[in-house]
mmCIF file of C-alpha atoms in Angstrom:
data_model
loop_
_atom_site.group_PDB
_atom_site.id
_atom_site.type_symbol
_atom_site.label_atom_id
_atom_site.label_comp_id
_atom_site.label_asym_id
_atom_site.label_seq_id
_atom_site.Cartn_x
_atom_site.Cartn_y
_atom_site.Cartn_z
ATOM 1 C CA UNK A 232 0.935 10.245 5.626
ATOM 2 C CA UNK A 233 -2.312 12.381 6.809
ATOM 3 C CA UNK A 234 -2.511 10.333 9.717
ATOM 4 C CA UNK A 235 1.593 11.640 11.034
ATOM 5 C CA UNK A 236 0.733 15.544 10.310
ATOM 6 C CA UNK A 237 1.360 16.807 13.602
ATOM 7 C CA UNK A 238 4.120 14.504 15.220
ATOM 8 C CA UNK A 239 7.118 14.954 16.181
ATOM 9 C CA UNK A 240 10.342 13.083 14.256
ATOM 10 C CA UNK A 241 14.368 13.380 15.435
ATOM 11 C CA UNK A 242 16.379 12.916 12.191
ATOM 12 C CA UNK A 243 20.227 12.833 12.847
ATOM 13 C CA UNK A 244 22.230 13.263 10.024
ATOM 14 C CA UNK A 245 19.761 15.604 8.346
ATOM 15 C CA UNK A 246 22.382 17.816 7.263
ATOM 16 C CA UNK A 247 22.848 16.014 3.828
ATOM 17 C CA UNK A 248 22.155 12.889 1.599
ATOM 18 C CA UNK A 249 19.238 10.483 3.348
ATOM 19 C CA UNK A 250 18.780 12.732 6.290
ATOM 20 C CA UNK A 251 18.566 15.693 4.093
ATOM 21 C CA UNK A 252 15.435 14.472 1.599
ATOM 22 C CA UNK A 253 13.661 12.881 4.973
ATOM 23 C CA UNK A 254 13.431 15.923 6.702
ATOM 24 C CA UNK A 255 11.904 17.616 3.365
ATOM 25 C CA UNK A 256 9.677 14.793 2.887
ATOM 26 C CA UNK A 257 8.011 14.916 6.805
ATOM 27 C CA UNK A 258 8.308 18.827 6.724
ATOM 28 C CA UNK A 259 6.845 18.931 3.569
ATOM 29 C CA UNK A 260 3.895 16.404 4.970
ATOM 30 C CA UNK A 261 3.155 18.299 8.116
ATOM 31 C CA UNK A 262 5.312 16.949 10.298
ATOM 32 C CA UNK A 263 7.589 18.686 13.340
ATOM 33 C CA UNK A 264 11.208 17.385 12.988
ATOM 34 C CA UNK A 265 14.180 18.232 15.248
ATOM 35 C CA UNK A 266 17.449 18.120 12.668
ATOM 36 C CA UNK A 267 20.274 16.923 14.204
ATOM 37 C CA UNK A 268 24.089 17.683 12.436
ATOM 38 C CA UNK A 269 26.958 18.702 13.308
ATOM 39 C CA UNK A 270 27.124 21.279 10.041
ATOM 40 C CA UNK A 271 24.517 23.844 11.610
ATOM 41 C CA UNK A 272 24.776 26.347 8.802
ATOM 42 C CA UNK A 273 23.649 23.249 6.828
ATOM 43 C CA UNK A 274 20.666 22.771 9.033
ATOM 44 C CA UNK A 275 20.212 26.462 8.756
ATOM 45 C CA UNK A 276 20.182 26.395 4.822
ATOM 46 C CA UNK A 277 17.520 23.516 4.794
ATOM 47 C CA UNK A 278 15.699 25.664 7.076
ATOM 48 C CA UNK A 279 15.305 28.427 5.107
ATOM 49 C CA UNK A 280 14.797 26.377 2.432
ATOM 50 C CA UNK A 281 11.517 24.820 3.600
ATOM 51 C CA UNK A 282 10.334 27.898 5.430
ATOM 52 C CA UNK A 283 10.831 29.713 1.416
ATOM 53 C CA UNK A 284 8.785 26.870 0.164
ATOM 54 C CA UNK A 285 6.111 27.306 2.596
ATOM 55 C CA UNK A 286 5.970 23.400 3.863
ATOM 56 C CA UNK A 287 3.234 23.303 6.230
ATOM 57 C CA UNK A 288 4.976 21.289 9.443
ATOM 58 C CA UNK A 289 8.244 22.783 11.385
ATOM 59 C CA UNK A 290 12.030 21.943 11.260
ATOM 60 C CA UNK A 291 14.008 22.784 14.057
ATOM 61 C CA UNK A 292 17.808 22.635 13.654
ATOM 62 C CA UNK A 293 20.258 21.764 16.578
ATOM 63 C CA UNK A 294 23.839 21.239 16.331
ATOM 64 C CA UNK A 295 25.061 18.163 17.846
ATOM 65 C CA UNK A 296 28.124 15.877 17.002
ATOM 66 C CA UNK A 297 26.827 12.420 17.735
ATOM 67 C CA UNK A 298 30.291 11.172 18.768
ATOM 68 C CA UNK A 299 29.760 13.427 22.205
ATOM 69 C CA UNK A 300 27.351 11.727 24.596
ATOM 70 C CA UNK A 301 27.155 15.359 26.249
ATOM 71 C CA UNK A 302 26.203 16.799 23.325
ATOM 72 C CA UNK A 303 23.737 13.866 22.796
ATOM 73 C CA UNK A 304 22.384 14.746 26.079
ATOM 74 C CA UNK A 305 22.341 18.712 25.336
ATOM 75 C CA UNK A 306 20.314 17.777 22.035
ATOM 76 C CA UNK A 307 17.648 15.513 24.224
ATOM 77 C CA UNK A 308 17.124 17.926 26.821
ATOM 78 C CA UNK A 309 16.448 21.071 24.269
ATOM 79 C CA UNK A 310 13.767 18.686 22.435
ATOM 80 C CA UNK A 311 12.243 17.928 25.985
ATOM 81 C CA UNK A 312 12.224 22.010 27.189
ATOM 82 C CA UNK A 313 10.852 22.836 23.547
ATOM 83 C CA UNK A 314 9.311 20.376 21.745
ATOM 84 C CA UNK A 315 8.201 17.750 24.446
ATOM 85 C CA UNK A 316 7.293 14.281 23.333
ATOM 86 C CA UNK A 317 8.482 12.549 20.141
ATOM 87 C CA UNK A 318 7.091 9.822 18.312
ATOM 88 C CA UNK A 319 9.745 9.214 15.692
ATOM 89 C CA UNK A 320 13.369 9.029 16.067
ATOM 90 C CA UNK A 321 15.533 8.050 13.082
ATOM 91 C CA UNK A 322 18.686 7.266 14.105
ATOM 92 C CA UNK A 323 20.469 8.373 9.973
ATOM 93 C CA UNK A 324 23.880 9.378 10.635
ATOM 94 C CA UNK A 325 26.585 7.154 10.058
ATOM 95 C CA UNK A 326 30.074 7.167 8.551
ATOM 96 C CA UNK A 327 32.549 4.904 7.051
ATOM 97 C CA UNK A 328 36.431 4.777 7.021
ATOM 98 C CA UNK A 329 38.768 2.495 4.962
ATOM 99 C CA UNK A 330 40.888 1.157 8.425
ATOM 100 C CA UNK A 331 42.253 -2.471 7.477
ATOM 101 C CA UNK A 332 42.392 -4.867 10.922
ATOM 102 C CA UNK A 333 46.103 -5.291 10.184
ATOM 103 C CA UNK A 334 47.105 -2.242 9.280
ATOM 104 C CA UNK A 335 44.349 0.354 10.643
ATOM 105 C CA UNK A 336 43.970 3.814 12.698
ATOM 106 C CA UNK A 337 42.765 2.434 16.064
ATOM 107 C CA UNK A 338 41.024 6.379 15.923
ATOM 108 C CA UNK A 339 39.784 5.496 12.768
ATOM 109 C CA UNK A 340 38.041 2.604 14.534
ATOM 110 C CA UNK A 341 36.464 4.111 17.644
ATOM 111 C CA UNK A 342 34.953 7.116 15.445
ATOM 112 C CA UNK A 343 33.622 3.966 13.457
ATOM 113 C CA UNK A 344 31.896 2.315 16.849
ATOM 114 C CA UNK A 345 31.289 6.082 18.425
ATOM 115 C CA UNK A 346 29.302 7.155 15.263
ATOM 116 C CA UNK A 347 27.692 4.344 13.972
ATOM 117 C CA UNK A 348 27.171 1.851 17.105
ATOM 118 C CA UNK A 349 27.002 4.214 20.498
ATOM 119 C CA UNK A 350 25.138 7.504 19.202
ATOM 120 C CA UNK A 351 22.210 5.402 17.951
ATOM 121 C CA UNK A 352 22.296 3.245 20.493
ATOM 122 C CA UNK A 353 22.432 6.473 22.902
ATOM 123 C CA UNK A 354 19.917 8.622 21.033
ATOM 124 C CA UNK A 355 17.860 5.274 21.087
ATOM 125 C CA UNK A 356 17.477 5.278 24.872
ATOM 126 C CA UNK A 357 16.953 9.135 25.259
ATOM 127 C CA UNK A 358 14.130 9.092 22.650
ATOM 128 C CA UNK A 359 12.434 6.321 24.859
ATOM 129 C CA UNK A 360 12.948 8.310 27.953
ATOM 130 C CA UNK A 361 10.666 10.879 26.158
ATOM 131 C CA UNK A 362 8.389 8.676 24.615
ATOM 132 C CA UNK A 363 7.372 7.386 28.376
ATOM 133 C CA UNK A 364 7.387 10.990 30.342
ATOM 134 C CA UNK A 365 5.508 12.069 27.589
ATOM 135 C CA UNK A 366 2.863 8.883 27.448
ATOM 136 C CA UNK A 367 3.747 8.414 23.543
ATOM 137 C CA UNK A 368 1.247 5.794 22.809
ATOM 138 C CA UNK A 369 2.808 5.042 19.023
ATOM 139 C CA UNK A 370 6.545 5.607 19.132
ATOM 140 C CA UNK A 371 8.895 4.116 16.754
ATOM 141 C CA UNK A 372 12.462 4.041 16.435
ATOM 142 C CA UNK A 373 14.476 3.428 13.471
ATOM 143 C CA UNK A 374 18.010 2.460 12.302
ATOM 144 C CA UNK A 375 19.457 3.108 9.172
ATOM 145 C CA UNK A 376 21.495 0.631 8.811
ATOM 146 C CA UNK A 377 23.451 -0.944 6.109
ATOM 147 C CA UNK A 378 23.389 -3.883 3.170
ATOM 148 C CA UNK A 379 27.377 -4.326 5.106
ATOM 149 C CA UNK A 380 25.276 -5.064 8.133
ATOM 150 C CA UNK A 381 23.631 -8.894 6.627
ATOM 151 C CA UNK A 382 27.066 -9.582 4.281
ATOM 152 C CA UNK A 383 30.276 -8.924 3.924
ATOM 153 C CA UNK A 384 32.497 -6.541 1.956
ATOM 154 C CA UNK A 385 34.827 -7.860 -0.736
ATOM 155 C CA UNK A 386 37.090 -4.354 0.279
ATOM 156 C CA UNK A 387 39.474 -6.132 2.975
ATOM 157 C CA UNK A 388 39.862 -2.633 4.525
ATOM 158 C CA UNK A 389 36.217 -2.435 5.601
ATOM 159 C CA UNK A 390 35.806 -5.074 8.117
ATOM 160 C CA UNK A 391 35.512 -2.272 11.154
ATOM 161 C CA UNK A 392 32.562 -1.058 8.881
ATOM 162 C CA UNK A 393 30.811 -4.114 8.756
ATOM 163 C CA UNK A 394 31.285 -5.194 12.486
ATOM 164 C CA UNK A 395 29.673 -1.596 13.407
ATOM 165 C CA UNK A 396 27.067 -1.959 11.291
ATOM 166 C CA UNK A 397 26.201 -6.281 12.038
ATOM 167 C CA UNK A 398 26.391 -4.645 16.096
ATOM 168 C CA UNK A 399 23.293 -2.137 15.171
ATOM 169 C CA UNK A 400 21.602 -4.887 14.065
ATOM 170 C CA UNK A 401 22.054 -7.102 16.985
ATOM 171 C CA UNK A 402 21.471 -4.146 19.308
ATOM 172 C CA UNK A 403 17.655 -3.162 17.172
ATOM 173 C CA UNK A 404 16.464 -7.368 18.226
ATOM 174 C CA UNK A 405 17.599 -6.033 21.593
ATOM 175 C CA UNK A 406 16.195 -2.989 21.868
ATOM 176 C CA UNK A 407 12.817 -4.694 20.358
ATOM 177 C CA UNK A 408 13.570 -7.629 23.471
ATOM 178 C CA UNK A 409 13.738 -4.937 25.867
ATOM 179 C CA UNK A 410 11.061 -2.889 25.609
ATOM 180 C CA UNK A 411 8.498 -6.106 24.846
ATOM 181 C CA UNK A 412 9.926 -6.811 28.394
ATOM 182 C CA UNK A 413 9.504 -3.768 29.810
ATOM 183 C CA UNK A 414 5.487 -4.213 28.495
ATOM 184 C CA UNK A 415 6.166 -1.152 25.720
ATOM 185 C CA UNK A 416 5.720 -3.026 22.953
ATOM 186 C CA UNK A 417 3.705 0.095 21.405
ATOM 187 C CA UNK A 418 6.602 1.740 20.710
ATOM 188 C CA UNK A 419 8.064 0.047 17.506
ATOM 189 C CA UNK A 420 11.905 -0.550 16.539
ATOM 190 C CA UNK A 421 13.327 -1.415 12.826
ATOM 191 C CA UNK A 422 16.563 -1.988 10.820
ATOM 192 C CA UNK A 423 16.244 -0.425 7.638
ATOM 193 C CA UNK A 424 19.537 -1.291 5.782
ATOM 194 C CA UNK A 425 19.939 0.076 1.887
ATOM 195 C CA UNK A 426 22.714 -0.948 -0.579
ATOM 196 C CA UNK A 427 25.146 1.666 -2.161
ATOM 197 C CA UNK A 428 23.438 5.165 -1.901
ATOM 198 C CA UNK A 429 24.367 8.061 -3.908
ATOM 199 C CA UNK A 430 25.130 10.399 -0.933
ATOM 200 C CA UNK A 431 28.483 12.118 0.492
ATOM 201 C CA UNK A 432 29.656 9.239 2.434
ATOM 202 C CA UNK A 433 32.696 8.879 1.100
ATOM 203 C CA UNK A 434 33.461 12.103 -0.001
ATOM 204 C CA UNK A 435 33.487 12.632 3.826
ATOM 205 C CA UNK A 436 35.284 9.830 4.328
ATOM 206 C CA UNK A 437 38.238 10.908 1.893
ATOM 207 C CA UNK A 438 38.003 7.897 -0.191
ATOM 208 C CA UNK A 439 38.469 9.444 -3.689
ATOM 209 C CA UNK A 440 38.700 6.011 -5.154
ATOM 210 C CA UNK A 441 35.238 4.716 -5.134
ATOM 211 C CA UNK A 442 33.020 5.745 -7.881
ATOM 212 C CA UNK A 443 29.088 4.809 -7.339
ATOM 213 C CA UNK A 444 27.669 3.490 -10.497
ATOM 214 C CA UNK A 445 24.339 5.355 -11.302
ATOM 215 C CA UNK A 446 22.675 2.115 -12.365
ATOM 216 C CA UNK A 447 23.101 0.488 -9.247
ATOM 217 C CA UNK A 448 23.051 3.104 -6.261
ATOM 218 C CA UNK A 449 19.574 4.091 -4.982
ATOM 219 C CA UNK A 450 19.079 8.008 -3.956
ATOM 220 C CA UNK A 451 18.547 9.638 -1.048
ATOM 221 C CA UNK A 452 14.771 10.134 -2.350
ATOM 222 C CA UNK A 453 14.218 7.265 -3.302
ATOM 223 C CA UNK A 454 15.885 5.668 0.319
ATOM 224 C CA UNK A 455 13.462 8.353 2.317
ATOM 225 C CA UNK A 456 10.089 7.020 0.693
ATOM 226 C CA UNK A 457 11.476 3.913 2.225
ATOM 227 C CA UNK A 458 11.586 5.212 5.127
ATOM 228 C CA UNK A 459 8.636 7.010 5.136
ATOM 229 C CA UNK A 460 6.629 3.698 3.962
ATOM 230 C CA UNK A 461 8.491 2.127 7.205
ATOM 231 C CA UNK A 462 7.067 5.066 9.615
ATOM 232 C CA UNK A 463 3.464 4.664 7.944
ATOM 233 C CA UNK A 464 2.665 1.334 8.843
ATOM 234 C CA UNK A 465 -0.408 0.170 11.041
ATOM 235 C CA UNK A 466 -0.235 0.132 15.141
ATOM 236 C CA UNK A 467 -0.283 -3.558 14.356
ATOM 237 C CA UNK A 468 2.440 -3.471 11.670
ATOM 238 C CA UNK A 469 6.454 -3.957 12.807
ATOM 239 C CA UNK A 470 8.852 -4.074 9.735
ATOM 240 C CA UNK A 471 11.824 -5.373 11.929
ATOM 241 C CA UNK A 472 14.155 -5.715 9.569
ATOM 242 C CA UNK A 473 14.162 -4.301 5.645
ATOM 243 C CA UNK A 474 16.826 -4.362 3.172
ATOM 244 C CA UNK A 475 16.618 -2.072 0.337
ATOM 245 C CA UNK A 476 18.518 -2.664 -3.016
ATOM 246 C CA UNK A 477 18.888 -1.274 -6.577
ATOM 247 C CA UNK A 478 17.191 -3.001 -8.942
ATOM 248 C CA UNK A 479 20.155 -6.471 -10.160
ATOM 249 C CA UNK A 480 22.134 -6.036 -7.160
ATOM 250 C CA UNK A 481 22.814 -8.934 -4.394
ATOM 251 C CA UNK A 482 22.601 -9.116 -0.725
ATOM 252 C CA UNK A 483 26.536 -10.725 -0.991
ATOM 253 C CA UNK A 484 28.722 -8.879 -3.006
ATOM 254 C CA UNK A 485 31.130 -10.780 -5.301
ATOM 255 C CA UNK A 486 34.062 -10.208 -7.091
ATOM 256 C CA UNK A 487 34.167 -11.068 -10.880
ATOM 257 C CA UNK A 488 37.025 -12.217 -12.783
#
């Protein structure tokens, strides 16, 4: 990662779980990154953190929740009065909500489309903005997505989920359409889309019932050297689209008998 010491990377969600061990990792490896949460004393506690441990590249921690395009907007404008250009942007946050079609929250489902559809997609054409005032030759955005966003759940209550995350898919092939047309095909775009992660998603969610089995979840770690590898690649390189699973898991769940 020699060759990234010195650039600049937006992490949303870096408050916790994936988000959380990618900012240590690029801090840790020289790198500037923006945090972007909306727990600030979160941010502020990672801060400290790395500043204690001496890592030898910045973190900067803004407060932001990614369901409010203004604060979107606030975020983007303190990176480009501050910080300038960016190379990376790593669009991590997302959340999930058990919401059944027949019997859901219809505020249960915008969050859903608000969180993990528009604030990426949002954030996605900010960070592009600032990759072309600032002449960014090697920018590269990424989307965490999820396993949910190539199958289908067997939970019947997750559909919303799935449709959010199947839609960030569809809209990374776009955004990669777009700016080939728009002749900045320098600046890369991928789907990165893990299985179960051992992270606070559901905890968050207030979905006491599902237990992660250790064997078969990945860890945030483990999910940022993923990332990292992802970032790394040659100017010549485009992972479009990876999916990441635990070692015996499948693409499709199934139920068993």
């Amino acid at each position: 990662m020699d060759h990234l010491r010195g650039n600049v990377a937006v992490v949303t969600g870096s408050s916790a779980g994936i988000g959380e061990a990618l900012a240590i990792k690029l801090v840790k490896a020289g790198l500037i990154v923006v945090g972007i949460a909306r727990r600030i004393h979160r941010l502020q506690v990672l801060q400290k953190k790395m500043e204690d441990n001496n890592f030898s590249g910045q973190f900067h921690p803004l407060e932001c929740d990614l369901t409010n395009e203004n604060d979107i907007f606030k975020a983007f404008k303190w990176i480009d009065e501050n910080i300038g250009g960016i190379h990376f942007l790593i669009n991590n946050a997302g959340i999930v909500r058990f919401s059944p079609i027949l019997s859901g929250c219809s505020n249960d489902w915008k969050e859903i489309i608000d969180c993990n559809v528009l604030a990426p997609t949002i954030c996605s054409r900010e960070a592009y903005r600032l990759m072309k005032k600032y002449k960014i030759t090697r920018g590269h955005i990424i989307q965490i997505n999820s396993l949910t966003g190539h199958s289908y759940s067997v939970n019947p209550g997750n559909k919303m989920y799935n449709a959010s995350k199947q839609a960030l898919r569809v809209l990374t092939e776009g955004l990669r359409h777009e700016l080939a047309a728009a002749g900045d095909d320098h600046i890369k775009a991928s789907s990165i889309s893990p299985g179960f992660v051992d992270t606070e998603i559901f905890e968050a969610a207030k979905i006491p019932h599902v237990k992660l089995n250790s064997s078969v979840t990945l860890s945030s770690e483990e999910m940022a050297d993923m990332i990292v590898f992802v970032m790394s690649t040659g100017s010549n390189i485009l992972i479009a689209e990876m999916i990441v699973l635990s070692q015996g898991r499948t693409i499709q769940t199934y139920k068993t008998s």
